[in-house]
PDB file of C-alpha atoms in Angstrom:
ATOM      1  CA  UNK A   1      19.682  -1.839 -38.012  1.00  0.00           C
ATOM      2  CA  UNK A   2      18.764  -5.875 -38.782  1.00  0.00           C
ATOM      3  CA  UNK A   3      14.722  -6.453 -37.959  1.00  0.00           C
ATOM      4  CA  UNK A   4      16.207  -8.871 -35.137  1.00  0.00           C
ATOM      5  CA  UNK A   5      18.147  -6.006 -33.775  1.00  0.00           C
ATOM      6  CA  UNK A   6      14.887  -3.648 -33.873  1.00  0.00           C
ATOM      7  CA  UNK A   7      12.813  -6.503 -32.334  1.00  0.00           C
ATOM      8  CA  UNK A   8      14.705  -6.134 -29.025  1.00  0.00           C
ATOM      9  CA  UNK A   9      15.663  -2.329 -29.314  1.00  0.00           C
ATOM     10  CA  UNK A  10      11.652  -1.288 -29.675  1.00  0.00           C
ATOM     11  CA  UNK A  11      10.347  -2.686 -26.788  1.00  0.00           C
ATOM     12  CA  UNK A  12      13.010  -0.585 -24.842  1.00  0.00           C
ATOM     13  CA  UNK A  13      12.364   2.577 -26.381  1.00  0.00           C
ATOM     14  CA  UNK A  14       8.745   2.029 -25.849  1.00  0.00           C
ATOM     15  CA  UNK A  15       9.392   1.233 -22.104  1.00  0.00           C
ATOM     16  CA  UNK A  16      11.141   4.447 -21.719  1.00  0.00           C
ATOM     17  CA  UNK A  17       8.535   6.610 -23.535  1.00  0.00           C
ATOM     18  CA  UNK A  18       6.057   5.210 -21.306  1.00  0.00           C
ATOM     19  CA  UNK A  19       7.988   5.999 -18.116  1.00  0.00           C
ATOM     20  CA  UNK A  20       8.844   9.534 -19.466  1.00  0.00           C
ATOM     21  CA  UNK A  21       5.142   9.781 -19.983  1.00  0.00           C
ATOM     22  CA  UNK A  22       3.967   8.755 -16.012  1.00  0.00           C
ATOM     23  CA  UNK A  23       6.640  11.250 -14.773  1.00  0.00           C
ATOM     24  CA  UNK A  24       3.399  13.867 -14.605  1.00  0.00           C
ATOM     25  CA  UNK A  25       3.373  16.667 -11.988  1.00  0.00           C
ATOM     26  CA  UNK A  26       7.203  15.883 -10.436  1.00  0.00           C
ATOM     27  CA  UNK A  27       8.931  17.535 -13.104  1.00  0.00           C
ATOM     28  CA  UNK A  28       8.332  21.399 -14.248  1.00  0.00           C
ATOM     29  CA  UNK A  29       6.874  21.093 -17.271  1.00  0.00           C
ATOM     30  CA  UNK A  30       4.265  19.101 -15.261  1.00  0.00           C
ATOM     31  CA  UNK A  31       4.063  21.318 -12.502  1.00  0.00           C
ATOM     32  CA  UNK A  32       3.557  24.329 -14.956  1.00  0.00           C
ATOM     33  CA  UNK A  33       1.291  22.706 -17.891  1.00  0.00           C
ATOM     34  CA  UNK A  34      -0.756  20.760 -14.851  1.00  0.00           C
ATOM     35  CA  UNK A  35      -0.320  22.124 -11.446  1.00  0.00           C
ATOM     36  CA  UNK A  36       0.249  25.698 -11.563  1.00  0.00           C
ATOM     37  CA  UNK A  37      -3.117  26.224 -13.517  1.00  0.00           C
ATOM     38  CA  UNK A  38      -5.478  24.511 -10.979  1.00  0.00           C
ATOM     39  CA  UNK A  39      -3.763  26.862  -7.725  1.00  0.00           C
ATOM     40  CA  UNK A  40      -3.965  30.032 -10.488  1.00  0.00           C
ATOM     41  CA  UNK A  41      -7.569  29.178 -11.172  1.00  0.00           C
ATOM     42  CA  UNK A  42      -8.815  28.398  -7.411  1.00  0.00           C
ATOM     43  CA  UNK A  43      -6.665  29.270  -4.980  1.00  0.00           C
ATOM     44  CA  UNK A  44      -4.344  32.526  -5.842  1.00  0.00           C
ATOM     45  CA  UNK A  45      -7.090  34.940  -5.721  1.00  0.00           C
ATOM     46  CA  UNK A  46      -6.676  34.463  -2.226  1.00  0.00           C
ATOM     47  CA  UNK A  47      -3.397  32.716  -1.194  1.00  0.00           C
ATOM     48  CA  UNK A  48      -1.203  33.968  -4.360  1.00  0.00           C
ATOM     49  CA  UNK A  49       1.299  36.910  -4.722  1.00  0.00           C
ATOM     50  CA  UNK A  50      -0.717  39.918  -3.813  1.00  0.00           C
ATOM     51  CA  UNK A  51      -0.722  40.767  -0.241  1.00  0.00           C
ATOM     52  CA  UNK A  52      -3.582  43.121  -0.378  1.00  0.00           C
ATOM     53  CA  UNK A  53      -5.857  39.755  -0.816  1.00  0.00           C
ATOM     54  CA  UNK A  54      -4.443  37.053   1.005  1.00  0.00           C
ATOM     55  CA  UNK A  55      -6.195  35.726   3.257  1.00  0.00           C
ATOM     56  CA  UNK A  56      -4.748  34.095   5.804  1.00  0.00           C
ATOM     57  CA  UNK A  57      -1.424  35.004   5.700  1.00  0.00           C
ATOM     58  CA  UNK A  58      -0.968  31.564   3.605  1.00  0.00           C
ATOM     59  CA  UNK A  59       1.139  31.972   0.116  1.00  0.00           C
ATOM     60  CA  UNK A  60      -0.028  28.829  -2.398  1.00  0.00           C
ATOM     61  CA  UNK A  61       2.269  30.487  -5.408  1.00  0.00           C
ATOM     62  CA  UNK A  62       5.526  30.164  -3.178  1.00  0.00           C
ATOM     63  CA  UNK A  63       6.502  26.239  -2.699  1.00  0.00           C
ATOM     64  CA  UNK A  64       8.355  27.786   0.426  1.00  0.00           C
ATOM     65  CA  UNK A  65       5.651  29.712   1.812  1.00  0.00           C
ATOM     66  CA  UNK A  66       3.297  27.058   1.245  1.00  0.00           C
ATOM     67  CA  UNK A  67       5.294  24.233   2.929  1.00  0.00           C
ATOM     68  CA  UNK A  68       6.363  26.613   5.992  1.00  0.00           C
ATOM     69  CA  UNK A  69       2.267  27.355   6.246  1.00  0.00           C
ATOM     70  CA  UNK A  70       1.288  23.483   6.790  1.00  0.00           C
ATOM     71  CA  UNK A  71      -0.150  23.443   3.683  1.00  0.00           C
ATOM     72  CA  UNK A  72       1.780  21.167   1.446  1.00  0.00           C
ATOM     73  CA  UNK A  73       3.744  18.522   3.559  1.00  0.00           C
ATOM     74  CA  UNK A  74       5.845  17.193   0.090  1.00  0.00           C
ATOM     75  CA  UNK A  75       5.576  13.280   0.099  1.00  0.00           C
ATOM     76  CA  UNK A  76       2.384  13.308   2.372  1.00  0.00           C
ATOM     77  CA  UNK A  77      -0.606  14.336   1.514  1.00  0.00           C
ATOM     78  CA  UNK A  78      -2.830  13.550   4.482  1.00  0.00           C
ATOM     79  CA  UNK A  79      -0.926  15.333   6.339  1.00  0.00           C
ATOM     80  CA  UNK A  80      -0.915  18.864   4.356  1.00  0.00           C
ATOM     81  CA  UNK A  81      -3.625  21.201   5.173  1.00  0.00           C
ATOM     82  CA  UNK A  82      -4.361  21.865   1.313  1.00  0.00           C
ATOM     83  CA  UNK A  83      -5.683  18.221   0.682  1.00  0.00           C
ATOM     84  CA  UNK A  84      -8.154  18.528   4.156  1.00  0.00           C
ATOM     85  CA  UNK A  85      -9.078  21.621   2.862  1.00  0.00           C
ATOM     86  CA  UNK A  86     -10.319  20.979  -0.798  1.00  0.00           C
ATOM     87  CA  UNK A  87     -11.375  17.711   0.314  1.00  0.00           C
ATOM     88  CA  UNK A  88     -13.234  18.937   3.183  1.00  0.00           C
ATOM     89  CA  UNK A  89     -17.380  17.772   4.051  1.00  0.00           C
ATOM     90  CA  UNK A  90     -17.224  21.219   6.183  1.00  0.00           C
ATOM     91  CA  UNK A  91     -18.805  24.173   4.033  1.00  0.00           C
ATOM     92  CA  UNK A  92     -17.309  25.950   7.143  1.00  0.00           C
ATOM     93  CA  UNK A  93     -13.823  24.684   5.907  1.00  0.00           C
ATOM     94  CA  UNK A  94     -13.751  23.865   2.586  1.00  0.00           C
ATOM     95  CA  UNK A  95     -11.595  25.680   0.191  1.00  0.00           C
ATOM     96  CA  UNK A  96     -12.463  27.283  -2.098  1.00  0.00           C
ATOM     97  CA  UNK A  97     -15.185  28.070  -0.147  1.00  0.00           C
ATOM     98  CA  UNK A  98     -18.794  27.526  -1.549  1.00  0.00           C
ATOM     99  CA  UNK A  99     -19.841  30.928  -2.601  1.00  0.00           C
ATOM    100  CA  UNK A 100     -16.750  31.255  -4.580  1.00  0.00           C
ATOM    101  CA  UNK A 101     -17.094  30.780  -8.064  1.00  0.00           C
ATOM    102  CA  UNK A 102     -14.268  28.569  -8.654  1.00  0.00           C
ATOM    103  CA  UNK A 103     -14.449  24.772  -7.947  1.00  0.00           C
ATOM    104  CA  UNK A 104     -12.035  21.938  -7.719  1.00  0.00           C
ATOM    105  CA  UNK A 105     -13.078  18.743 -10.017  1.00  0.00           C
ATOM    106  CA  UNK A 106     -12.467  15.388  -8.673  1.00  0.00           C
ATOM    107  CA  UNK A 107      -9.556  14.948 -11.389  1.00  0.00           C
ATOM    108  CA  UNK A 108      -8.163  18.606 -10.361  1.00  0.00           C
ATOM    109  CA  UNK A 109      -7.833  17.179  -6.538  1.00  0.00           C
ATOM    110  CA  UNK A 110      -6.129  14.042  -8.068  1.00  0.00           C
ATOM    111  CA  UNK A 111      -3.644  15.541  -9.307  1.00  0.00           C
ATOM    112  CA  UNK A 112      -2.612  17.759  -6.004  1.00  0.00           C
ATOM    113  CA  UNK A 113      -2.964  14.473  -4.549  1.00  0.00           C
ATOM    114  CA  UNK A 114      -0.107  13.086  -6.817  1.00  0.00           C
ATOM    115  CA  UNK A 115       1.701  15.895  -7.203  1.00  0.00           C
ATOM    116  CA  UNK A 116       1.808  16.244  -3.153  1.00  0.00           C
ATOM    117  CA  UNK A 117       2.992  12.698  -3.024  1.00  0.00           C
ATOM    118  CA  UNK A 118       5.773  13.149  -5.597  1.00  0.00           C
ATOM    119  CA  UNK A 119       7.188  15.773  -3.674  1.00  0.00           C
ATOM    120  CA  UNK A 120       5.187  18.799  -4.562  1.00  0.00           C
ATOM    121  CA  UNK A 121       8.166  20.013  -6.881  1.00  0.00           C
TER     122      UNK A 121
END
């Protein structure tokens, strides 16, 4: 390939790589790498697969159950109870609860918001 053709094609490759990197948690790999660890660390103990420790009848480990319970409204984080609870100022509403050892960072909350905005796949 001549250098002139490479000059035209190289930016296209770079743009494609940048766009792929921006997909973030919307793809399955992004969910498994970024979102699932947050939920597993901070939420699944009380809202996961173990029926004996599940609270409020809410499962966050299954997308359909989280949607049916109103915790997640795909595409609308402001209507998602999950976002309301993890950003609540009231300690009686805040999740994880203040007495729990688990805390969410502002980065975790931002990732969860973006994930829900993108459809919560």
